[in-house]
Coordinates of C-alpha atoms and ligand atoms in Angstrom, one line a residue:
M227 CA 70.3 60.9 129.8
A228 CA 71.9 64.2 130.7
R229 CA 69.4 66.3 132.7
L230 CA 68.4 69.4 130.9
S231 CA 69.4 72.7 132.5
N232 CA 67.1 75.7 133.2
Q233 CA 68.7 77.5 130.2
E234 CA 68.0 74.6 127.8
I235 CA 64.4 74.3 128.9
A236 CA 63.9 78.0 128.7
S237 CA 65.4 78.0 125.2
I238 CA 63.1 75.1 124.1
F239 CA 60.0 77.0 125.3
S240 CA 61.0 80.3 123.7
T241 CA 61.7 78.4 120.4
I242 CA 58.2 76.9 120.7
A243 CA 56.8 80.4 121.1
D244 CA 58.7 81.5 118.0
M245 CA 57.5 78.4 116.0
L246 CA 53.9 78.9 117.1
E247 CA 54.1 82.5 116.0
I248 CA 55.5 81.6 112.6
K249 CA 52.6 79.3 112.2
G250 CA 50.3 82.2 113.1
E251 CA 48.8 80.5 116.1
N252 CA 46.7 82.2 118.8
I253 CA 48.8 84.9 120.4
H254 CA 47.8 83.9 124.0
R255 CA 49.3 80.4 123.4
V256 CA 52.5 82.1 122.1
L257 CA 52.7 84.4 125.1
A258 CA 52.1 81.5 127.5
Y259 CA 55.3 79.8 126.2
R260 CA 57.2 83.0 126.1
R261 CA 56.4 84.0 129.7
A262 CA 57.2 80.5 130.9
A263 CA 60.6 80.7 129.1
E264 CA 61.3 83.9 131.0
T265 CA 60.2 82.5 134.3
I266 CA 62.6 79.5 133.8
A267 CA 65.5 81.6 132.5
E268 CA 65.3 83.8 135.5
L269 CA 64.7 81.1 138.1
P270 CA 67.6 81.3 140.6
R271 CA 67.4 77.5 141.4
D272 CA 67.5 74.2 139.6
I273 CA 64.1 73.6 138.0
H274 CA 64.5 69.9 138.6
A275 CA 64.5 70.6 142.4
V276 CA 61.3 72.6 142.0
Y277 CA 59.8 69.7 140.1
E278 CA 60.8 67.2 142.7
E279 CA 59.1 69.3 145.4
G280 CA 56.0 69.2 143.2
K281 CA 55.9 73.0 143.1
L282 CA 56.2 73.8 139.4
T283 CA 52.7 75.3 139.3
E284 CA 53.6 77.7 142.0
L285 CA 56.1 79.4 139.6
P286 CA 54.8 82.5 137.9
H287 CA 53.2 81.8 134.5
I288 CA 53.4 78.0 134.9
G289 CA 50.0 76.3 134.9
E290 CA 49.1 72.6 134.7
T291 CA 49.7 72.3 130.9
L292 CA 53.2 73.9 131.1
A293 CA 54.1 72.0 134.2
A294 CA 53.4 68.8 132.4
K295 CA 55.6 69.9 129.5
I296 CA 58.4 70.6 131.9
E297 CA 57.9 67.2 133.5
E298 CA 58.1 65.5 130.1
L299 CA 61.4 67.3 129.3
L300 CA 62.9 66.5 132.7
T301 CA 61.9 62.9 132.7
T302 CA 62.4 62.0 129.0
G303 CA 64.8 64.7 127.8
E304 CA 62.3 65.4 124.9
L305 CA 59.1 67.1 124.2
G306 CA 56.6 65.8 121.7
L307 CA 55.2 69.2 120.8
F308 CA 58.6 70.6 120.1
N309 CA 59.6 67.6 117.9
R310 CA 56.4 67.9 115.9
L311 CA 56.9 71.7 115.4
A312 CA 60.6 71.1 114.5
D313 CA 59.6 68.6 111.8
E314 CA 57.3 71.1 110.3
I315 CA 59.4 74.3 110.4
P316 CA 63.0 74.4 109.2
P317 CA 65.4 75.6 111.9
G318 CA 66.7 78.3 109.6
V319 CA 63.3 79.9 109.5
V320 CA 63.3 80.2 113.3
E321 CA 66.8 81.6 113.2
M322 CA 65.6 84.4 110.8
L323 CA 63.7 85.8 113.8
R324 CA 67.0 86.9 115.3
I325 CA 67.6 89.3 112.5
P326 CA 66.6 92.8 113.6
G327 CA 63.5 93.8 111.5
V328 CA 62.4 90.2 110.8
G329 CA 59.3 89.1 112.8
P330 CA 57.4 85.9 112.6
K331 CA 55.0 87.2 109.8
R332 CA 57.9 88.1 107.6
A333 CA 59.8 84.9 108.3
A334 CA 56.7 82.9 107.4
R335 CA 56.3 84.7 104.1
F336 CA 59.9 84.3 103.1
W337 CA 59.6 80.6 103.8
K338 CA 56.2 79.9 102.3
E339 CA 56.2 82.3 99.4
L340 CA 59.8 82.3 98.4
G341 CA 61.0 79.0 99.8
I342 CA 63.7 80.5 101.9
T343 CA 64.8 78.3 104.7
S344 CA 68.0 79.9 106.2
V345 CA 69.5 83.3 107.0
E346 CA 72.1 82.6 104.3
E347 CA 69.4 82.0 101.7
L348 CA 67.7 85.1 102.8
K349 CA 70.8 87.2 102.4
E350 CA 71.3 85.8 98.8
A351 CA 67.7 86.5 98.0
A352 CA 68.0 90.1 99.3
L353 CA 71.2 90.7 97.3
A354 CA 69.5 89.3 94.2
G355 CA 66.6 91.7 94.7
K356 CA 64.1 88.9 95.1
L357 CA 62.5 90.0 98.4
R358 CA 61.0 93.1 96.8
T359 CA 58.8 90.9 94.6
L360 CA 56.7 90.3 97.7
P361 CA 53.8 92.7 98.1
G362 CA 54.5 95.4 100.7
M363 CA 58.3 94.9 100.4
G364 CA 60.5 97.3 98.5
A365 CA 64.1 98.0 97.8
K366 CA 64.3 99.9 101.1
S367 CA 63.0 97.1 103.3
E368 CA 65.3 94.7 101.4
A369 CA 68.3 96.9 102.3
R370 CA 67.1 97.0 106.0
I371 CA 67.1 93.2 106.1
L372 CA 70.7 93.1 104.7
E373 CA 71.7 95.6 107.4
G374 CA 70.0 93.4 110.0
I375 CA 71.8 90.3 108.8
E376 CA 75.1 92.1 109.2
A377 CA 74.1 93.3 112.7
L378 CA 73.3 89.7 113.6
A379 CA 76.7 88.6 112.6
R380 CA 78.3 91.3 114.7
R381 CA 76.2 90.5 117.8
S382 CA 77.9 88.4 120.4
D383 CA 76.9 86.5 123.5
R384 CA 78.0 89.2 125.8
I385 CA 75.6 90.1 128.6
S386 CA 74.5 93.6 129.6
I387 CA 76.2 94.9 132.7
G388 CA 72.7 95.6 134.1
V389 CA 72.2 91.8 134.2
A390 CA 75.7 90.8 135.3
Y391 CA 76.1 93.4 138.1
P392 CA 73.4 92.2 140.5
T393 CA 74.4 88.6 140.0
A394 CA 78.0 89.4 140.7
M395 CA 77.2 91.3 143.9
R396 CA 75.0 88.5 145.1
L397 CA 77.8 85.9 144.5
L398 CA 80.4 88.1 146.1
D399 CA 78.3 88.7 149.2
A400 CA 77.8 84.9 149.6
L401 CA 81.5 84.2 149.2
L402 CA 82.5 86.9 151.7
K403 CA 80.3 85.2 154.3
V404 CA 82.2 81.9 154.0
E405 CA 84.5 81.3 156.9
G406 CA 88.1 82.1 156.1
S407 CA 87.4 84.6 153.3
L408 CA 89.2 87.8 154.3
K409 CA 88.1 90.1 151.5
G410 CA 87.0 90.0 147.9
D411 CA 86.3 91.8 144.7
V412 CA 84.6 91.4 141.4
A413 CA 87.4 91.9 138.8
G414 CA 87.4 91.7 135.0
S415 CA 85.3 93.8 132.7
L416 CA 82.6 94.4 135.3
R417 CA 85.1 96.2 137.6
R418 CA 86.2 98.3 134.7
G419 CA 82.6 99.3 134.2
C420 CA 82.3 97.9 130.6
A421 CA 78.8 98.1 129.0
T422 CA 78.8 94.4 128.3
I423 CA 80.4 91.5 130.1
G424 CA 81.8 88.2 128.7
D425 CA 82.1 86.4 132.0
L426 CA 82.4 87.3 135.7
D427 CA 85.7 87.2 137.5
L428 CA 85.6 86.9 141.3
L429 CA 88.6 87.1 143.6
I430 CA 88.7 86.2 147.3
A431 CA 91.6 86.6 149.7
S432 CA 92.0 83.6 152.0
H433 CA 94.8 81.5 153.5
E434 CA 92.9 78.4 152.5
A435 CA 91.3 78.1 149.0
E436 CA 89.5 74.8 149.3
P437 CA 86.7 75.7 151.7
I438 CA 85.9 78.8 149.6
M439 CA 85.8 76.7 146.3
E440 CA 83.6 74.1 148.0
A441 CA 81.1 76.7 149.1
F442 CA 81.2 78.4 145.7
V443 CA 80.1 75.3 143.7
E444 CA 77.3 74.8 146.2
L445 CA 75.8 78.2 145.7
P446 CA 72.1 78.0 144.6
D447 CA 72.9 80.0 141.4
V448 CA 75.3 77.5 140.1
A449 CA 74.0 75.2 137.4
R450 CA 77.2 73.2 136.6
V451 CA 80.9 73.2 137.4
L452 CA 83.2 73.6 134.4
V453 CA 86.6 73.4 136.2
Q454 CA 87.3 72.9 139.9
G455 CA 90.9 73.3 140.9
P456 CA 93.0 74.5 143.8
T457 CA 93.3 78.1 142.6
K458 CA 90.6 78.5 140.0
T459 CA 87.1 77.3 139.7
S460 CA 84.8 78.0 136.8
V461 CA 81.0 77.5 136.9
E462 CA 78.0 78.2 134.7
L463 CA 75.0 79.8 136.4
Y464 CA 71.4 79.1 135.7
N465 CA 71.1 82.5 134.0
G466 CA 73.8 81.4 131.6
L467 CA 76.7 83.5 132.9
Q468 CA 80.1 81.9 133.3
V469 CA 81.9 82.8 136.5
D470 CA 85.6 82.3 137.3
L471 CA 86.6 82.4 140.9
R472 CA 90.2 82.6 142.1
V473 CA 91.3 82.4 145.8
L474 CA 94.7 83.9 146.8
P475 CA 96.6 84.3 149.9
P476 CA 96.1 87.9 151.1
E477 CA 99.8 88.8 150.7
R478 CA 99.5 88.2 146.9
Y479 CA 96.0 89.7 146.5
G480 CA 97.2 93.0 145.0
T481 CA 99.0 91.5 142.0
S482 CA 96.1 89.2 141.3
L483 CA 93.5 91.9 141.5
V484 CA 95.5 94.0 139.0
Y485 CA 96.0 91.0 136.7
F486 CA 92.3 89.8 136.7
T487 CA 90.9 93.3 136.5
G488 CA 92.7 93.7 133.2
S489 CA 92.3 94.8 130.6
K490 CA 94.7 92.6 128.8
A491 CA 96.1 95.6 126.9
H492 CA 96.7 97.4 130.2
N493 CA 98.4 94.4 131.7
V494 CA 100.7 94.1 128.7
R495 CA 101.8 97.7 129.3
L496 CA 102.4 97.1 133.0
R497 CA 104.5 94.1 132.2
E498 CA 106.6 96.1 129.8
L499 CA 107.2 98.8 132.5
A500 CA 108.2 96.0 134.9
L501 CA 110.7 94.5 132.5
K502 CA 112.3 97.9 132.1
Q503 CA 113.0 97.8 135.8
G504 CA 114.3 94.2 135.7
L505 CA 111.1 92.8 137.1
S506 CA 108.8 90.1 135.8
L507 CA 105.1 90.8 136.7
S508 CA 102.7 87.9 136.9
E509 CA 99.3 87.3 138.5
N510 CA 101.1 86.1 141.6
S511 CA 104.0 88.6 142.3
F512 CA 106.9 90.5 140.8
I513 CA 110.1 88.5 140.4
R514 CA 113.5 90.2 140.3
L515 CA 115.1 88.9 137.1
D516 CA 118.7 89.1 138.5
D517 CA 118.2 86.9 141.7
E518 CA 114.7 85.5 141.1
S519 CA 113.6 86.8 144.5
E520 CA 109.9 87.7 144.8
I521 CA 108.1 91.0 145.6
L522 CA 104.7 90.3 147.1
C523 CA 102.0 93.0 146.9
A524 CA 98.9 92.8 149.1
T525 CA 97.3 95.8 147.5
E526 CA 96.9 97.3 144.1
E527 CA 98.6 100.5 145.3
E528 CA 101.8 98.5 146.0
V529 CA 101.8 97.0 142.5
Y530 CA 101.5 100.4 140.9
A531 CA 104.0 102.0 143.3
T532 CA 106.5 99.3 142.5
L533 CA 106.2 100.4 138.9
G534 CA 106.6 104.1 139.9
L535 CA 102.9 104.9 139.2
P536 CA 100.0 106.2 141.2
W537 CA 97.0 103.8 141.5
I538 CA 95.0 103.9 138.3
A539 CA 91.2 103.6 138.5
P540 CA 89.9 100.3 137.0
E541 CA 87.6 102.2 134.5
L542 CA 90.7 103.7 132.9
R543 CA 92.6 100.5 132.5
E544 CA 92.2 100.1 128.7
D545 CA 95.5 101.3 127.4
R546 CA 93.9 104.4 126.1
G547 CA 96.6 106.7 127.4
E548 CA 96.2 106.1 131.2
I549 CA 99.8 104.8 131.6
E550 CA 101.2 107.9 130.0
A551 CA 98.9 110.1 132.0
A552 CA 99.9 108.3 135.2
L553 CA 103.6 108.7 134.4
A554 CA 103.1 112.4 133.8
G555 CA 101.1 112.8 137.0
E556 CA 98.1 113.9 134.8
L557 CA 95.4 111.3 135.6
P558 CA 91.9 112.8 135.5
D559 CA 90.1 113.6 138.7
L560 CA 87.2 111.2 137.9
I561 CA 83.6 111.8 138.8
T562 CA 82.2 109.5 141.6
L563 CA 78.6 108.5 142.4
E564 CA 78.8 110.8 145.5
D565 CA 79.4 113.8 143.2
I566 CA 75.9 113.4 141.7
R567 CA 73.5 116.0 143.2
G568 CA 70.4 115.4 141.1
D569 CA 68.8 113.5 138.2
L570 CA 67.9 115.3 135.1
Q571 CA 65.8 112.8 133.2
L572 CA 62.9 110.9 134.7
H573 CA 59.3 110.1 133.9
T574 CA 56.1 110.2 135.9
R575 CA 52.5 109.1 135.4
W576 CA 52.1 112.3 133.2
S577 CA 53.7 110.1 130.5
D578 CA 54.9 106.5 130.7
G579 CA 56.3 106.6 134.3
Q580 CA 54.8 104.4 137.0
A581 CA 54.8 106.9 139.9
S582 CA 53.7 110.4 140.8
V583 CA 55.9 113.5 140.9
L584 CA 55.9 113.4 144.7
E585 CA 56.8 109.7 144.8
M586 CA 59.7 110.2 142.4
A587 CA 60.9 113.2 144.4
K588 CA 60.8 111.4 147.7
A589 CA 62.8 108.5 146.1
A590 CA 65.4 111.0 144.8
L591 CA 65.6 112.7 148.2
A592 CA 66.2 109.3 149.8
R593 CA 69.2 108.9 147.6
G594 CA 70.6 112.2 148.9
Y595 CA 69.7 114.3 145.8
R596 CA 69.1 118.0 146.0
Y597 CA 67.1 118.4 142.8
I598 CA 65.4 116.5 140.0
L599 CA 64.1 117.5 136.6
V600 CA 60.8 115.9 135.6
T601 CA 61.0 115.1 131.9
D602 CA 57.9 113.5 130.7
H603 CA 57.5 112.6 127.1
S604 CA 55.9 115.2 124.8
Y605 CA 52.5 114.0 123.4
G606 CA 53.3 113.0 119.8
L607 CA 55.4 110.0 120.8
G608 CA 53.1 107.3 119.4
V609 CA 54.0 104.4 121.7
V610 CA 53.5 106.1 125.0
Q611 CA 50.9 108.4 126.6
G612 CA 52.7 111.7 126.2
L613 CA 52.1 115.0 128.0
A614 CA 49.5 117.0 126.0
P615 CA 50.3 120.8 125.8
E616 CA 47.1 121.6 127.7
D617 CA 48.2 119.4 130.6
I618 CA 51.5 121.3 131.1
P619 CA 50.0 123.9 133.5
R620 CA 48.3 121.1 135.5
Q621 CA 51.6 119.3 135.7
R622 CA 53.3 122.5 136.8
E623 CA 50.7 122.8 139.6
E624 CA 51.4 119.2 140.7
I625 CA 55.2 120.0 140.8
E626 CA 54.6 123.2 142.8
A627 CA 52.4 121.3 145.3
A628 CA 55.1 118.6 145.7
N629 CA 57.8 121.2 146.1
A630 CA 55.7 122.8 148.8
E631 CA 55.1 119.5 150.6
L632 CA 58.8 118.7 150.6
G633 CA 59.6 122.1 152.0
G634 CA 62.7 122.7 150.0
A635 CA 64.5 119.5 151.0
I636 CA 64.7 118.8 147.3
T637 CA 63.9 121.1 144.3
I638 CA 61.7 119.6 141.6
L639 CA 62.2 121.3 138.3
H640 CA 59.7 121.2 135.5
G641 CA 61.2 119.8 132.3
V642 CA 60.2 117.8 129.3
E643 CA 61.7 115.2 127.0
V644 CA 60.5 116.7 123.8
E645 CA 60.4 114.3 120.8
I646 CA 62.5 115.2 117.7
K647 CA 60.1 114.1 115.0
A648 CA 61.0 112.1 111.9
D649 CA 60.8 115.3 109.8
G650 CA 63.3 117.0 112.2
T651 CA 60.8 119.4 113.8
L652 CA 60.1 119.3 117.6
D653 CA 56.9 118.0 119.0
Y654 CA 56.1 121.4 120.8
D655 CA 56.3 124.9 119.4
D656 CA 58.6 127.5 120.9
E657 CA 55.9 129.1 123.0
T658 CA 55.1 125.7 124.6
L659 CA 58.8 124.9 125.2
A660 CA 59.3 128.3 126.8
Q661 CA 57.1 127.2 129.7
F662 CA 59.7 124.6 131.0
D663 CA 62.6 125.2 133.3
I664 CA 64.9 123.0 131.3
V665 CA 64.2 121.3 128.0
Q666 CA 65.6 117.9 126.9
A667 CA 65.2 116.7 123.3
S668 CA 65.5 113.1 122.2
L669 CA 65.1 110.9 119.2
H670 CA 63.0 107.8 119.6
T671 CA 61.6 107.1 116.2
S672 CA 62.9 106.6 112.6
L673 CA 66.4 105.9 113.9
R674 CA 67.4 104.1 110.8
Q675 CA 67.3 107.2 108.6
P676 CA 70.3 107.8 106.4
R677 CA 73.3 109.6 108.0
E678 CA 72.7 113.0 106.5
Q679 CA 69.0 113.1 107.4
I680 CA 69.2 111.9 111.0
T681 CA 72.2 114.1 111.7
Q682 CA 70.2 117.0 110.5
R683 CA 67.4 116.1 112.8
L684 CA 69.6 116.2 115.8
L685 CA 71.2 119.5 114.5
N686 CA 67.8 121.1 114.3
A687 CA 67.2 120.3 117.9
I688 CA 70.6 121.5 119.1
Q689 CA 70.1 124.8 117.2
N690 CA 66.7 125.4 118.8
P691 CA 67.4 128.0 121.5
H692 CA 64.9 126.3 123.9
V693 CA 66.7 123.0 123.9
D694 CA 69.2 122.6 126.7
I695 CA 70.1 118.9 126.7
I696 CA 70.0 116.1 124.2
G697 CA 68.9 112.8 125.8
H698 CA 70.5 109.4 124.9
P699 CA 72.0 111.0 121.7
R700 CA 72.8 108.0 119.6
G701 CA 69.7 105.9 120.3
R702 CA 71.4 102.6 120.9
L703 CA 69.8 99.8 122.9
I704 CA 72.0 97.0 124.2
P705 CA 72.0 94.3 122.9
D706 CA 69.3 94.8 120.2
R707 CA 69.7 98.1 118.5
E708 CA 72.8 99.6 117.0
P709 CA 73.2 103.4 117.4
A710 CA 71.8 105.7 114.7
D711 CA 74.1 106.5 111.9
L712 CA 74.9 110.0 113.2
D713 CA 77.9 112.2 112.1
M714 CA 79.1 112.7 115.6
D715 CA 81.8 115.2 114.6
T716 CA 79.1 117.5 113.3
I717 CA 76.9 116.9 116.4
F718 CA 79.8 117.7 118.7
E719 CA 80.7 120.8 116.8
A720 CA 77.1 122.1 117.1
A721 CA 76.7 121.1 120.8
A722 CA 79.9 123.0 121.6
K723 CA 78.9 126.0 119.6
H724 CA 75.4 126.2 121.1
D725 CA 76.4 125.1 124.6
V726 CA 73.9 122.3 124.5
A727 CA 74.6 119.5 127.0
L728 CA 74.7 115.8 125.9
E729 CA 73.4 113.0 128.2
I730 CA 75.0 109.9 129.3
N731 CA 71.9 107.8 129.9
A732 CA 72.7 105.6 132.9
N733 CA 70.2 102.9 132.0
P734 CA 72.4 99.8 131.4
H735 CA 70.5 99.1 128.2
R736 CA 71.5 102.5 126.8
L737 CA 74.8 103.8 128.3
D738 CA 74.5 106.5 125.6
L739 CA 76.7 108.5 125.1
D740 CA 79.2 105.7 125.5
D741 CA 82.6 106.0 127.1
V742 CA 84.5 106.9 123.9
H743 CA 82.0 109.6 122.8
A744 CA 81.8 111.0 126.3
R745 CA 85.5 111.4 126.4
R746 CA 85.6 113.1 123.0
A747 CA 82.7 115.5 124.1
V748 CA 84.5 116.5 127.2
E749 CA 87.8 117.1 125.3
L750 CA 85.7 119.5 123.1
G751 CA 84.4 121.4 126.1
I752 CA 80.9 120.0 125.8
K753 CA 78.9 119.7 129.0
L754 CA 77.4 116.4 130.0
T755 CA 74.5 115.2 132.1
I756 CA 74.3 111.7 133.7
S757 CA 70.7 110.7 134.2
T758 CA 68.8 107.5 134.9
D759 CA 65.7 108.1 132.7
A760 CA 63.9 106.6 135.7
H761 CA 60.4 105.3 135.0
R762 CA 60.0 104.0 138.6
P763 CA 61.5 105.0 141.9
E764 CA 63.9 102.1 142.0
D765 CA 65.4 103.1 138.6
F766 CA 67.3 105.8 140.4
D767 CA 69.6 103.1 141.6
L768 CA 70.9 102.7 138.0
M769 CA 72.9 105.9 138.3
H770 CA 76.2 104.1 139.1
F771 CA 76.2 102.5 135.6
G772 CA 76.2 106.0 134.1
V773 CA 78.9 107.2 136.4
A774 CA 81.1 104.1 135.5
T775 CA 80.6 105.0 131.8
A776 CA 81.6 108.6 132.5
R777 CA 84.7 107.4 134.4
R778 CA 85.6 105.2 131.4
G779 CA 85.3 108.4 129.4
W780 CA 87.8 110.3 131.7
V781 CA 85.0 112.6 132.9
S782 CA 85.3 114.8 135.9
A783 CA 82.6 116.2 138.2
R784 CA 83.1 119.7 136.7
D785 CA 82.1 118.4 133.2
V786 CA 78.7 117.1 134.5
I787 CA 75.9 119.5 135.1
N788 CA 74.0 117.4 137.6
A789 CA 77.2 117.2 139.7
W790 CA 76.9 121.0 140.2
P791 CA 74.9 122.9 142.9
L792 CA 71.4 123.9 141.7
E793 CA 72.3 127.6 141.6
Q794 CA 75.1 126.8 139.1
V795 CA 72.8 124.6 137.0
M796 CA 70.2 127.4 136.8
A797 CA 72.8 130.0 136.1
W798 CA 73.9 127.9 133.2
V799 CA 70.4 127.5 131.8
E800 CA 69.6 131.2 132.2
G801 CA 72.9 132.2 130.6
R802 CA 72.1 130.2 127.5
Q803 CA 70.4 132.2 124.8
R804 CA 66.7 131.5 124.8
Ligands
DGT1037 P1 85.2 89.8 129.4 O1 85.1 88.7 130.3 O2 85.3 89.4 128.0 O3 84.0 90.8 129.5 O4 86.5 90.7 129.6 P2 87.5 90.5 130.8 O5 88.4 91.7 130.7 O6 86.8 90.3 132.1 O7 88.4 89.3 130.4 P3 88.6 87.8 131.0 O8 87.5 87.4 131.8 O9 89.0 87.0 129.8 O10 89.9 88.0 131.8 C1 89.9 88.8 133.0 C2 91.2 89.5 133.1 O11 92.3 88.6 133.2 C3 91.5 90.3 131.8 O12 90.9 91.5 131.8 C4 93.0 90.4 131.9 C5 93.4 89.1 132.5 N1 93.9 88.2 131.5 C6 93.2 87.1 131.1 N2 93.9 86.5 130.1 C7 95.0 87.2 129.9 C8 96.2 87.1 129.1 O13 96.3 86.2 128.3 N3 97.1 88.0 129.2 C9 97.0 89.0 130.1 N4 98.0 89.9 130.1 N5 96.0 89.2 130.9 C10 95.0 88.3 130.8
CA1038 CA1 85.5 88.5 132.5
CA1039 CA1 87.2 85.3 133.0
ZN1040 ZN1 63.9 108.8 126.1

């Protein structure tokens, strides 16, 4: 019997939670399985080892009952409870839960009342207008479900960079400590700062590959080895990520780093340039086509120089015009993390944040920031405790007290993230908005409105003279929510006309604006902000994800308001018509 992996056990537990929920079982029992699944999925070691140590019940959310279930799975490869549930509920019904907008209650009704047992059957029923025969369902909810089925088909197994990044850094750290490893990098899509990652690509320079490969497969994160060879080893981690490691001699490191950083499209262009000069470029070296002699490159700079190019930042390597710009000496002067002087979106206990104004300010100061804008949610946002208008003066007092306590080391500005309501009006009237130093407006609800309606909502906000910044403009969440169906040309036109800034939200689940839209915005002269939307002090550390997205969008520091000195930020705000 093949021993089950952490991932497989986690997936069985989360399926059990889904099945219990479809059956309408007690929510506490459902949650117990769901939390246990999370614990096991995030466990950085082999659960079998924990079991053998007799320490299963020391894991968070694992009590005696669940420990016994894990033992049953590990020792027999099966679970009675799971088998019984699987006999009762068709697998297609469980799969329906993956459709955005279909929860357990709905899935159960489709199954029990309409006899639907798969996503395919659900699609047919929706197309035939059969779902609307159920009470509480209409043509609109039917259309939603069809959209959800399409979104499900588009969704892939790619992982958010927010999950991949810390894992990659941990592995790289461990490999750099192995004797004989001279230097290393994370390559691939992660180095290019992509929002989602297919697999991790690690590169280590060393004169001897074998000891590095040996140490790699022994790392505690590694669940199984897929390929182990002299130059490349691939493994799967307990968290499900696949990792490719390559070890190169240092004199060839540059060509390899360029190759494995990609993108493929960028590499193809580099190879074409090489061929024009009578060179063949591979992951190992350049080869002169006339005499087959090799040119070795230890650094990326040497690779690009051989092609007559300046070094090109990884975030630009997508064949989106970077080769042409490099040839013309017109590469953008990209923004860096060090350019960021403040954060313009964060939440405190005045709404759904977890820390006080002072705690957040101290955390920002510790990161070298000179200013922050506190932007708690306005009060109408149903899901969170918003800031009531009568509390605004009290919040201002708290901000002033924190400013006094910090003695000017950092300036705390009083802002708000005002909700753009479903009807297109703002949550606060103009008089209320006028009290804030800077106003940010965002959409959080009714994001599936038709294009014209939702575009108009955002336009209303942009046209309001009190609104300075639009937060996370498209409302996407990675991986679960597609962006709202906004007419971005119209939004950009209005933002440029009214000099309203658009945010690149640095939270790795948002990265909104994305790279492509950020680039378009900057081309149109629109100003950007890059903010973490921090709800806790440690969220400030997410800033680099936003900066990477901006760099992918060819954004310079001058385009980004929070890369400016405070005086310039305030001059901009005051210069806007209010
Ligand atoms: P991912 O993993 O899907 O997020 O994206 P990447 O870009 O990390 O792609 P991956 O892991 O398949 O390969 C890493 C890099 O290696 C890729 O960006 C470029 C290079 N590479 C891989 N396969 C090829 C290929 O067939 N042709 C060329 N020119 N380059 C390749
Ligand atoms: Ca990759
Ligand atoms: Ca790869
Ligand atoms: Zn928000």
